[in-house]
Coordinates of C-alpha atoms in Angstrom, one line a residue:
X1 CA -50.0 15.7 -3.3
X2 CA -49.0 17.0 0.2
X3 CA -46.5 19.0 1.3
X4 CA -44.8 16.3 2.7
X5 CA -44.6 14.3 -0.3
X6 CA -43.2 17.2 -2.3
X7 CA -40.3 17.6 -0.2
X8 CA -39.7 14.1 0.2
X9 CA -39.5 14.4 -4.0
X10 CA -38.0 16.6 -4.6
X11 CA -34.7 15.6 -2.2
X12 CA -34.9 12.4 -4.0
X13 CA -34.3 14.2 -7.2
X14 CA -31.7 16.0 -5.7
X15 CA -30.1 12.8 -4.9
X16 CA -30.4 10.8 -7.5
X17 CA -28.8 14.1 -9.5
X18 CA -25.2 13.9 -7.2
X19 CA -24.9 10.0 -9.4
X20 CA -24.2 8.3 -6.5
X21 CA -28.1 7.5 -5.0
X22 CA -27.8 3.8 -6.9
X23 CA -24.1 3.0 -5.7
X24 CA -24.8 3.6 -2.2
X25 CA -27.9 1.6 -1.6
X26 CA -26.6 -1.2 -4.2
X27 CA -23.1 -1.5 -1.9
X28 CA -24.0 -1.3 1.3
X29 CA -26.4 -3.1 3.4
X30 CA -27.8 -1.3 5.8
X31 CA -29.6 -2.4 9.1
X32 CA -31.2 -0.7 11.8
X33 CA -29.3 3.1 10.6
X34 CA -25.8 1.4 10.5
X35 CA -24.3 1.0 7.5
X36 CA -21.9 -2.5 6.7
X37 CA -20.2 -2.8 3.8
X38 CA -16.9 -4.1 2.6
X39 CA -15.2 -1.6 3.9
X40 CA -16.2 -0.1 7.3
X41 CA -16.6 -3.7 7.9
X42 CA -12.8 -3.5 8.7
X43 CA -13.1 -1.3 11.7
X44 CA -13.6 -4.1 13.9
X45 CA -10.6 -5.3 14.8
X46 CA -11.4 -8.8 14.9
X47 CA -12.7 -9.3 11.5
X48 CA -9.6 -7.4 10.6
X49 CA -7.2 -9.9 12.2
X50 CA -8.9 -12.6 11.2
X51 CA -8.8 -12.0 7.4
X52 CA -5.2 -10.9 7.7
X53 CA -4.2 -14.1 9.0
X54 CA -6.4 -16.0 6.3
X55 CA -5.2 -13.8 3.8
X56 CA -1.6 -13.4 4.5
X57 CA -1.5 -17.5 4.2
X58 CA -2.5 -16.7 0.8
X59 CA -0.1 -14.1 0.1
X60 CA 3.0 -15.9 0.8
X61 CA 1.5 -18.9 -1.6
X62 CA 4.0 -19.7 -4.3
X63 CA 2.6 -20.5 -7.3
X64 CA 3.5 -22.3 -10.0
X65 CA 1.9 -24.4 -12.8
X66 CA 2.4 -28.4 -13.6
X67 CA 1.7 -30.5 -16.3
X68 CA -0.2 -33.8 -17.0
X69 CA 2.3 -35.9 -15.0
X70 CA 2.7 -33.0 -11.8
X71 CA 5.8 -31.9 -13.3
X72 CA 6.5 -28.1 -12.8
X73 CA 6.9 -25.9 -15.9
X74 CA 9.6 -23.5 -15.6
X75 CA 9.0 -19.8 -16.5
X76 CA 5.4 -20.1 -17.9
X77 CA 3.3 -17.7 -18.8
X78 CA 0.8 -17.7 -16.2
X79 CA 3.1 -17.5 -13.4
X80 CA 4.7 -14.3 -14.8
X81 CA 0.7 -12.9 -15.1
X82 CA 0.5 -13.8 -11.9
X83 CA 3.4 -12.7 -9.8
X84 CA 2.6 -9.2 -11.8
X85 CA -0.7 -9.4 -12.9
X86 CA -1.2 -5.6 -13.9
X87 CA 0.5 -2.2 -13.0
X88 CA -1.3 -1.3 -10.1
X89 CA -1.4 -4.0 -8.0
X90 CA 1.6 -6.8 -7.6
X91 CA 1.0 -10.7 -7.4
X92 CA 0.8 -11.0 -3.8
X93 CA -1.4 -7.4 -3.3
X94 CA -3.7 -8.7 -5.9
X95 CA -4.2 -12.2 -4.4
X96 CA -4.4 -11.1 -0.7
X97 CA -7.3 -8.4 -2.6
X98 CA -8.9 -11.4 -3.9
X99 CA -9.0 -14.0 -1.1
X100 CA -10.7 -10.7 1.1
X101 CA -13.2 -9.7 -1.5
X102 CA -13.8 -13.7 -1.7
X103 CA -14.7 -13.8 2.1
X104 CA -16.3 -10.9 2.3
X105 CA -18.6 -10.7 -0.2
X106 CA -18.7 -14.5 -1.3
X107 CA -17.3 -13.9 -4.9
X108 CA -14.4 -12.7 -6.8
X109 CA -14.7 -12.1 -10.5
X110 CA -11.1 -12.3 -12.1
X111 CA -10.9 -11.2 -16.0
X112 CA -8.1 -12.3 -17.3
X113 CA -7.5 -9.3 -20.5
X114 CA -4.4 -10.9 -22.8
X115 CA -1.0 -10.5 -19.9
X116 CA -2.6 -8.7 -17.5
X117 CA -5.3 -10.0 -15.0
X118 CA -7.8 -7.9 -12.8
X119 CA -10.7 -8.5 -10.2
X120 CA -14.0 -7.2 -11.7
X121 CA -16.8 -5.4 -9.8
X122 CA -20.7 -4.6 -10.2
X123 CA -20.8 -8.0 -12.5
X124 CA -24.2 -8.8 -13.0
X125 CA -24.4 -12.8 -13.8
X126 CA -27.2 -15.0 -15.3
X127 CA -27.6 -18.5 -16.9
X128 CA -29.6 -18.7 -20.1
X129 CA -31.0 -21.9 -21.2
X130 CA -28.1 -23.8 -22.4
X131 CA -26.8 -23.3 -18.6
X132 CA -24.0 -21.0 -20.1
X133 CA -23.3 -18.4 -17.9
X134 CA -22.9 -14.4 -19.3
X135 CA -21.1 -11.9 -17.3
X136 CA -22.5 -7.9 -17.7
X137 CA -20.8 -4.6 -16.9
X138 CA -23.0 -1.6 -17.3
X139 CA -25.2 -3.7 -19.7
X140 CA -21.7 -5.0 -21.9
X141 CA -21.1 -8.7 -21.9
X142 CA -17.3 -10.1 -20.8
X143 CA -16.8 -13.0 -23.2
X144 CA -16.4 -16.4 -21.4
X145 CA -13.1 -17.1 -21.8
X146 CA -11.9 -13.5 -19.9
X147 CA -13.4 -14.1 -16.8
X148 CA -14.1 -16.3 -13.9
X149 CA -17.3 -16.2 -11.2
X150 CA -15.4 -18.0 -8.1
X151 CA -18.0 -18.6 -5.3
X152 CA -17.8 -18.9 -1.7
X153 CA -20.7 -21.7 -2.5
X154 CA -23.7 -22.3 -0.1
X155 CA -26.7 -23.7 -1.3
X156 CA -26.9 -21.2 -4.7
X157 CA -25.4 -22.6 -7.8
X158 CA -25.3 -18.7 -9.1
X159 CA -23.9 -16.6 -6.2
X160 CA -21.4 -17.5 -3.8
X161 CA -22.2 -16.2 0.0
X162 CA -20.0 -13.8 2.5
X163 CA -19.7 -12.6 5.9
X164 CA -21.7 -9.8 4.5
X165 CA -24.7 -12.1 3.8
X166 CA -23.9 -14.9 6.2
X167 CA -23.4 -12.6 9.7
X168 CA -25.3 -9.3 8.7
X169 CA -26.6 -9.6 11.8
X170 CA -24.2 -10.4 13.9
X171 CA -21.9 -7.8 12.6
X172 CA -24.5 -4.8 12.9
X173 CA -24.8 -5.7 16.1
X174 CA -21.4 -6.1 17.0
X175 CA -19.9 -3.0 14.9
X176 CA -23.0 -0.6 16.8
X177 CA -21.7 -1.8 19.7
X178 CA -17.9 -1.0 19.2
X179 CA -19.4 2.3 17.6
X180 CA -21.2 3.6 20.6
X181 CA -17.5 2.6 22.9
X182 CA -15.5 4.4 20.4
X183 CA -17.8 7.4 20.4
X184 CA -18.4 7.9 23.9
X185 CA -14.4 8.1 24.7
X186 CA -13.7 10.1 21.7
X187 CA -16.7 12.4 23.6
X188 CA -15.1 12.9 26.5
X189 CA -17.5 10.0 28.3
X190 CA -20.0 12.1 26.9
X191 CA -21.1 13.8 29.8
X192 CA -23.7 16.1 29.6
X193 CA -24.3 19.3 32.2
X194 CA -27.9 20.5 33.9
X195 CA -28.2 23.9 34.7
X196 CA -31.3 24.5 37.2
X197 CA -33.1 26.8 37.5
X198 CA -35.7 27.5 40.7
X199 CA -36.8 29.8 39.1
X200 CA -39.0 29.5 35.3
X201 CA -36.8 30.6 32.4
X202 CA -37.9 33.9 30.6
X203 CA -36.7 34.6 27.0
X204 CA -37.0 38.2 27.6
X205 CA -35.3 38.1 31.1
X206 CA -32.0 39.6 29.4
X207 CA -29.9 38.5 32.7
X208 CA -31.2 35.5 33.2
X209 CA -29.8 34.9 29.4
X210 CA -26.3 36.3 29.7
X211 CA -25.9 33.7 32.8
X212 CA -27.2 30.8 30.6
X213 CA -24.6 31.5 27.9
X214 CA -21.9 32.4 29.9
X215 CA -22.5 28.9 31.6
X216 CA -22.6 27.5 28.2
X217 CA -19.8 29.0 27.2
X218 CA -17.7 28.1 30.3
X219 CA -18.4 24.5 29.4
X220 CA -18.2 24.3 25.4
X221 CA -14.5 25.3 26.2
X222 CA -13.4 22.4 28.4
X223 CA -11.2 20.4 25.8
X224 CA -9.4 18.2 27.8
X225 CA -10.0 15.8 30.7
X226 CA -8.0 17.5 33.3
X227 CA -9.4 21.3 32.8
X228 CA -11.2 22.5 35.6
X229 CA -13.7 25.2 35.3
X230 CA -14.7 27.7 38.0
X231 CA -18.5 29.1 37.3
X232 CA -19.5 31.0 40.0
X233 CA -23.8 31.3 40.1
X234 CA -26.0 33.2 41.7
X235 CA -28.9 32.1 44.1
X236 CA -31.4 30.1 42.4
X237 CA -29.2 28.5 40.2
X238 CA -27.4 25.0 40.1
X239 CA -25.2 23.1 37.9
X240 CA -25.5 19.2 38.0
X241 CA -23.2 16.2 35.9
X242 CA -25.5 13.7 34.1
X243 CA -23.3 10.8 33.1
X244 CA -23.9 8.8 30.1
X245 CA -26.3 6.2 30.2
X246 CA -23.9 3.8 28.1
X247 CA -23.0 0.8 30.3
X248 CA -19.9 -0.4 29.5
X249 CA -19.8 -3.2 31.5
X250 CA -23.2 -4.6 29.2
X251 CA -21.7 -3.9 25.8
X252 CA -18.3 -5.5 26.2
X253 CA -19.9 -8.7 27.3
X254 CA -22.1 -8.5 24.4
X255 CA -19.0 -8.3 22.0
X256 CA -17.6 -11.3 24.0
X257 CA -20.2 -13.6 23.1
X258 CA -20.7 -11.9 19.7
X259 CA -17.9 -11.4 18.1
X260 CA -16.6 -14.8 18.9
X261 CA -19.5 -15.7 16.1
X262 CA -17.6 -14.1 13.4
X263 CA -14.7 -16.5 13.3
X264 CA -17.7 -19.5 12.1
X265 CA -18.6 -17.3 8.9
X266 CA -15.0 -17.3 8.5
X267 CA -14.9 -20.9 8.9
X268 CA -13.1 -21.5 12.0
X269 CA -14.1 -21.4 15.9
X270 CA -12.4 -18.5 17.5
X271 CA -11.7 -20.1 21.0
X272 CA -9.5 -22.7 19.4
X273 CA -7.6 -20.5 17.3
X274 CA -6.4 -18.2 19.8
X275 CA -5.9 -20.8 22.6
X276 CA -3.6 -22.1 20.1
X277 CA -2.1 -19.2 19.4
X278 CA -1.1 -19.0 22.9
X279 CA 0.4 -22.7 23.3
X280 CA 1.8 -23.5 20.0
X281 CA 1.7 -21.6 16.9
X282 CA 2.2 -23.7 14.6
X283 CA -0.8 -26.0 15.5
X284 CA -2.5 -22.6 15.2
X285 CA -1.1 -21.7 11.5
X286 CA -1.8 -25.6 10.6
X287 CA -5.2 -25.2 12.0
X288 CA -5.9 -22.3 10.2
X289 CA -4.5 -23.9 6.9
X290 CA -6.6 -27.0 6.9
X291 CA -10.4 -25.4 8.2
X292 CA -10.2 -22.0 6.2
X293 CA -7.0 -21.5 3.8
X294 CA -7.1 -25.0 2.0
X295 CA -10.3 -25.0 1.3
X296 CA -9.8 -20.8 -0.6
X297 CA -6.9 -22.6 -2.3
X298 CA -8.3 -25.5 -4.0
X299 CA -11.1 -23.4 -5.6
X300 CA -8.8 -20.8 -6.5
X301 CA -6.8 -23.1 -8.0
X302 CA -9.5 -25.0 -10.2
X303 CA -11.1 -21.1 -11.3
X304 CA -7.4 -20.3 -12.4
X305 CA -6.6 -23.2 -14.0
X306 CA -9.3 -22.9 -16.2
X307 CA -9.0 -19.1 -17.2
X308 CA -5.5 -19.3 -18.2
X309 CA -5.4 -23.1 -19.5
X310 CA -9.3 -23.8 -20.5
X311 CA -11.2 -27.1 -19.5
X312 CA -9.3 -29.2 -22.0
X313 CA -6.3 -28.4 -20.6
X314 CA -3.8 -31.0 -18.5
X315 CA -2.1 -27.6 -17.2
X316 CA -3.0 -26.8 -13.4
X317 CA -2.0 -23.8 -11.6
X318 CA -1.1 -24.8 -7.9
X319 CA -0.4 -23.0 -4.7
X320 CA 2.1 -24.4 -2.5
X321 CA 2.4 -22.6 1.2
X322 CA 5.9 -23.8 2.8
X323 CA 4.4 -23.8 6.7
X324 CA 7.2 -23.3 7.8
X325 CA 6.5 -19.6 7.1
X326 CA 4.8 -19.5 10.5
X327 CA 6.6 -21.4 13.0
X328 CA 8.9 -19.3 15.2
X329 CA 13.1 -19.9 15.1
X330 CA 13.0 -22.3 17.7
X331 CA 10.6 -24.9 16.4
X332 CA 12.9 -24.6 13.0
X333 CA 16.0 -25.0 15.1
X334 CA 14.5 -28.3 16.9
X335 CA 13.5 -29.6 13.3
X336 CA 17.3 -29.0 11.9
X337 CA 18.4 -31.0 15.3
X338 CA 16.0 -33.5 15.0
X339 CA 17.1 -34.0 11.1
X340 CA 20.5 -34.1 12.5
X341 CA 20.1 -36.9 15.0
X342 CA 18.3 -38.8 12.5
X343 CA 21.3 -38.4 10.2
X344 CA 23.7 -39.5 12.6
X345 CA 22.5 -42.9 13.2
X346 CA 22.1 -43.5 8.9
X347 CA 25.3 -45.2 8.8
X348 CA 24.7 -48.8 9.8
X349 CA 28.2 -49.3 12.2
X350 CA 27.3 -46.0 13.4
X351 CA 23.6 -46.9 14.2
X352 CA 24.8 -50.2 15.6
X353 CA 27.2 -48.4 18.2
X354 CA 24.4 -46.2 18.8
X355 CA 22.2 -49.4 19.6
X356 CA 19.6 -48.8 17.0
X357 CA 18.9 -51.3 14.7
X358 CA 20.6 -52.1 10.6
X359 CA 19.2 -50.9 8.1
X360 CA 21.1 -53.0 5.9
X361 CA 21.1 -51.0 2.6
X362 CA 23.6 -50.1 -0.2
X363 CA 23.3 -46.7 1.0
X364 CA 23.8 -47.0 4.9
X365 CA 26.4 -49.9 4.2
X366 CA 28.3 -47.6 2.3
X367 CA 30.7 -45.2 5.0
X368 CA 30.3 -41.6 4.2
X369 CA 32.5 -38.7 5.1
X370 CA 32.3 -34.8 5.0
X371 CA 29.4 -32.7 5.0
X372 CA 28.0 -33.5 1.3
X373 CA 28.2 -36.9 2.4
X374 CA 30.6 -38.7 -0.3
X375 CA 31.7 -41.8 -0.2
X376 CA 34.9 -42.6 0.1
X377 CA 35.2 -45.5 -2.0
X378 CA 34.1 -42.9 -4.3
X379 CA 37.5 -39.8 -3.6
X380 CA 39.2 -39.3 -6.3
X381 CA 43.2 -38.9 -6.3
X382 CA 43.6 -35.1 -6.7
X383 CA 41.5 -35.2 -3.1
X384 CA 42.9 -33.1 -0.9
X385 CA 44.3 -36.0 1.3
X386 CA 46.8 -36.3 -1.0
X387 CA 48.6 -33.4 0.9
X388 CA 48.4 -35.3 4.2
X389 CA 50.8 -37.9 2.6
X390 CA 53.3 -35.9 1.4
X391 CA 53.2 -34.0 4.8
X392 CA 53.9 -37.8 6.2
X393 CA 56.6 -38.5 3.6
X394 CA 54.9 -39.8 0.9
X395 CA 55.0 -39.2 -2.7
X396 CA 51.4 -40.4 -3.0
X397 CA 52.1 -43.3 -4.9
X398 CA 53.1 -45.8 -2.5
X399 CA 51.7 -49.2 -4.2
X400 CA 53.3 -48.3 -7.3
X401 CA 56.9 -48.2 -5.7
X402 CA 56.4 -51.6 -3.9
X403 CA 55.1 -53.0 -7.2
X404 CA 58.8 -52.0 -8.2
X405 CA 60.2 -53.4 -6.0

């Protein structure tokens, strides 16, 4: 065995002693000497904003469970797992956690463990010849009924896919690019400095070395952008700026074709979303509800169903997004108004007047008054315009006297 190969073993030992040699590489994926995993994946701010809005959809979900018939239950069990599911994470933290573990790694493993539930990692799956499928942690088997394997489904029956898997490529490529902006700001521009010589460099020249350090010196302590630095030289010697060879110009147009890609393993097309965003935003939200949230929701909803309830079960757990959420005050201010109008022409003498056609039902034959919309056919006698009698001179029971009489 050569030298080499004994170094190269024994650093391997080394790192498979620190424990955490198989976690890395069974995490991460790595490509071309950049690393993307579920986690630095967030530093692009696009993939960021784009699972926010996906997952904050989710987050404000209500959730509730209904019977056989679609009737809610009131104050069932799984709700209350749900809305606190265990004592580190509340209902909405742990459902926004699951919808971006779902898109991101195309699977979310939630173990269900008596009142409180949890999202499993490192699950190892596998179907055995019944087609049952057995869940393993560390080699120990979940039972069935505590835990569910939801899948971002492609063409595999067994693993769900993710923006991990489905734009690896797309995201080394666009996070490398984003890396090598980020670091050559936070560098200054990385600049770099030439000192020539026209003379050849001597080790043992001990002058010629005190200049080169004190040169080196002089620059290592430029900090900020606006320092200047006086370094006076002596003949023979020049200092010269080497700018970086980064092209800005290049990279950014890269990441504007590029990461415009990310939005389809997301399951909508970028462009749209955020000309939308710019013209209507609640066309946006909607579109974003029907191409990516609906979609998280019904499978959600069918995985949960059957952890809490079982497949025999009528019971469905359902999540119900009031869209509302997103519009801004003014769109919900031109929906109150535009209730209103409708409301006004209800009345069938009042729509009439108002040159729309009769309805000619019970209900807008009848003539309403007040704001809860009673009918006065309907008032009883200890109404309050009782008082506008006796403030006319009545004693409020006028028929009864003329009977009398």
């Amino acid at each position: 065995m050569g030298l080499r190969d004994k170094i190269s073993n024994f650093l391997l030992r080394q790192v498979e002693k620190r424990g955490w040699f198989e976690d890395v590489f069974s995490t991460t994926i790595r490509y071309g000497g950049r690393y993307v995993n579920d986690e630095n994946i967030l530093e692009s701010s696009d993939v960021y904003e784009l699972l926010q809005d996906i997952s904050n959809q989710m987050m404000l979900a209500d959730i509730v469970v209904e019977d056989e018939n679609g009737e809610e239950v009131n104050d069932h069990f799984a709700v209350r797992v749900l809305k606190n599911p265990n004592n580190y994470l509340t209902g909405a933290e742990f459902l926004k956690l699951m919808t971006n573990t779902y898109l991101l790694q195309g699977e979310a493993f939630p173990v269900l463990n008596g009142n409180e539930l949890h999202l499993a990692t490192n699950i190892y799956t596998e179907l055995d010849d019944q087609l049952v499928e057995h869940f393993k942690v560390n080699g120990n088997e979940i039972p069935q009924f505590m835990i569910r394997h939801i899948k971002n489904i492609g063409t595999n029956h067994l693993n769900g896919v993710g923006i991990l898997q489905l734009g690896k490529n797309t995201l080394e490529g666009v996070m490398s690019a984003e890396k090598v902006l980020t670091d050559k700001y936070s560098k200054g521009g990385l600049l770099a400095f030439l000192l020539k010589l026209d003379a050849h460099i001597n080790p043992q020249n001990a002058a010629q070395s005190k200049l080169i350090n004190a040169v080196l010196d002089q620059l290592e302590a430029i900090d900020e952008s606006h320092t200047v630095k006086m370094i006076p030289l002596g003949k023979g010697y020049e200092i010269e700026t080497m700018q970086s060879p980064i092209q800005d110009e290049k990279i950014l147009a890269y990441l504007n074709v590029y990461k415009k890609d990310l939005g389809k393993f997301l399951g909508i097309n970028v462009e749209t979303y955020q000309a939308l965003l710019k013209t209507d935003i609640e066309k946006a939200m909607m579109y974003l509800h029907n191409k990516a949230v609906r979609p998280i929701m019904k499978n959600f909803e069918d995985h949960l169903s059957l952890l809490f309830f079982g497949p025999k079960s009528g019971k469905r757990i359902k999540f119900k997004i009031n869209i509302l959420d997103f519009v801004p005050y003014s769109t919900k201010t031109n929906i109150g108004y535009n209730i209103v109008r409708t409301g006004i022409t209800s009345p069938d003498n009042v729509a009439e007047m108002l040159g729309f056609p009769r309805q000619n039902t019970p209900e807008t034959q009848a003539i309403y008054i007040s704001n809860d919309l009673s009918k006065i056919g309907e008032k009883k006698a200890t109404d309050n315009s009782l008082q506008a009698d006796y403030l006319k001179g009545g004693d409020g029971n006028e028929n009864k006297g003329n009977e009398d009489i």
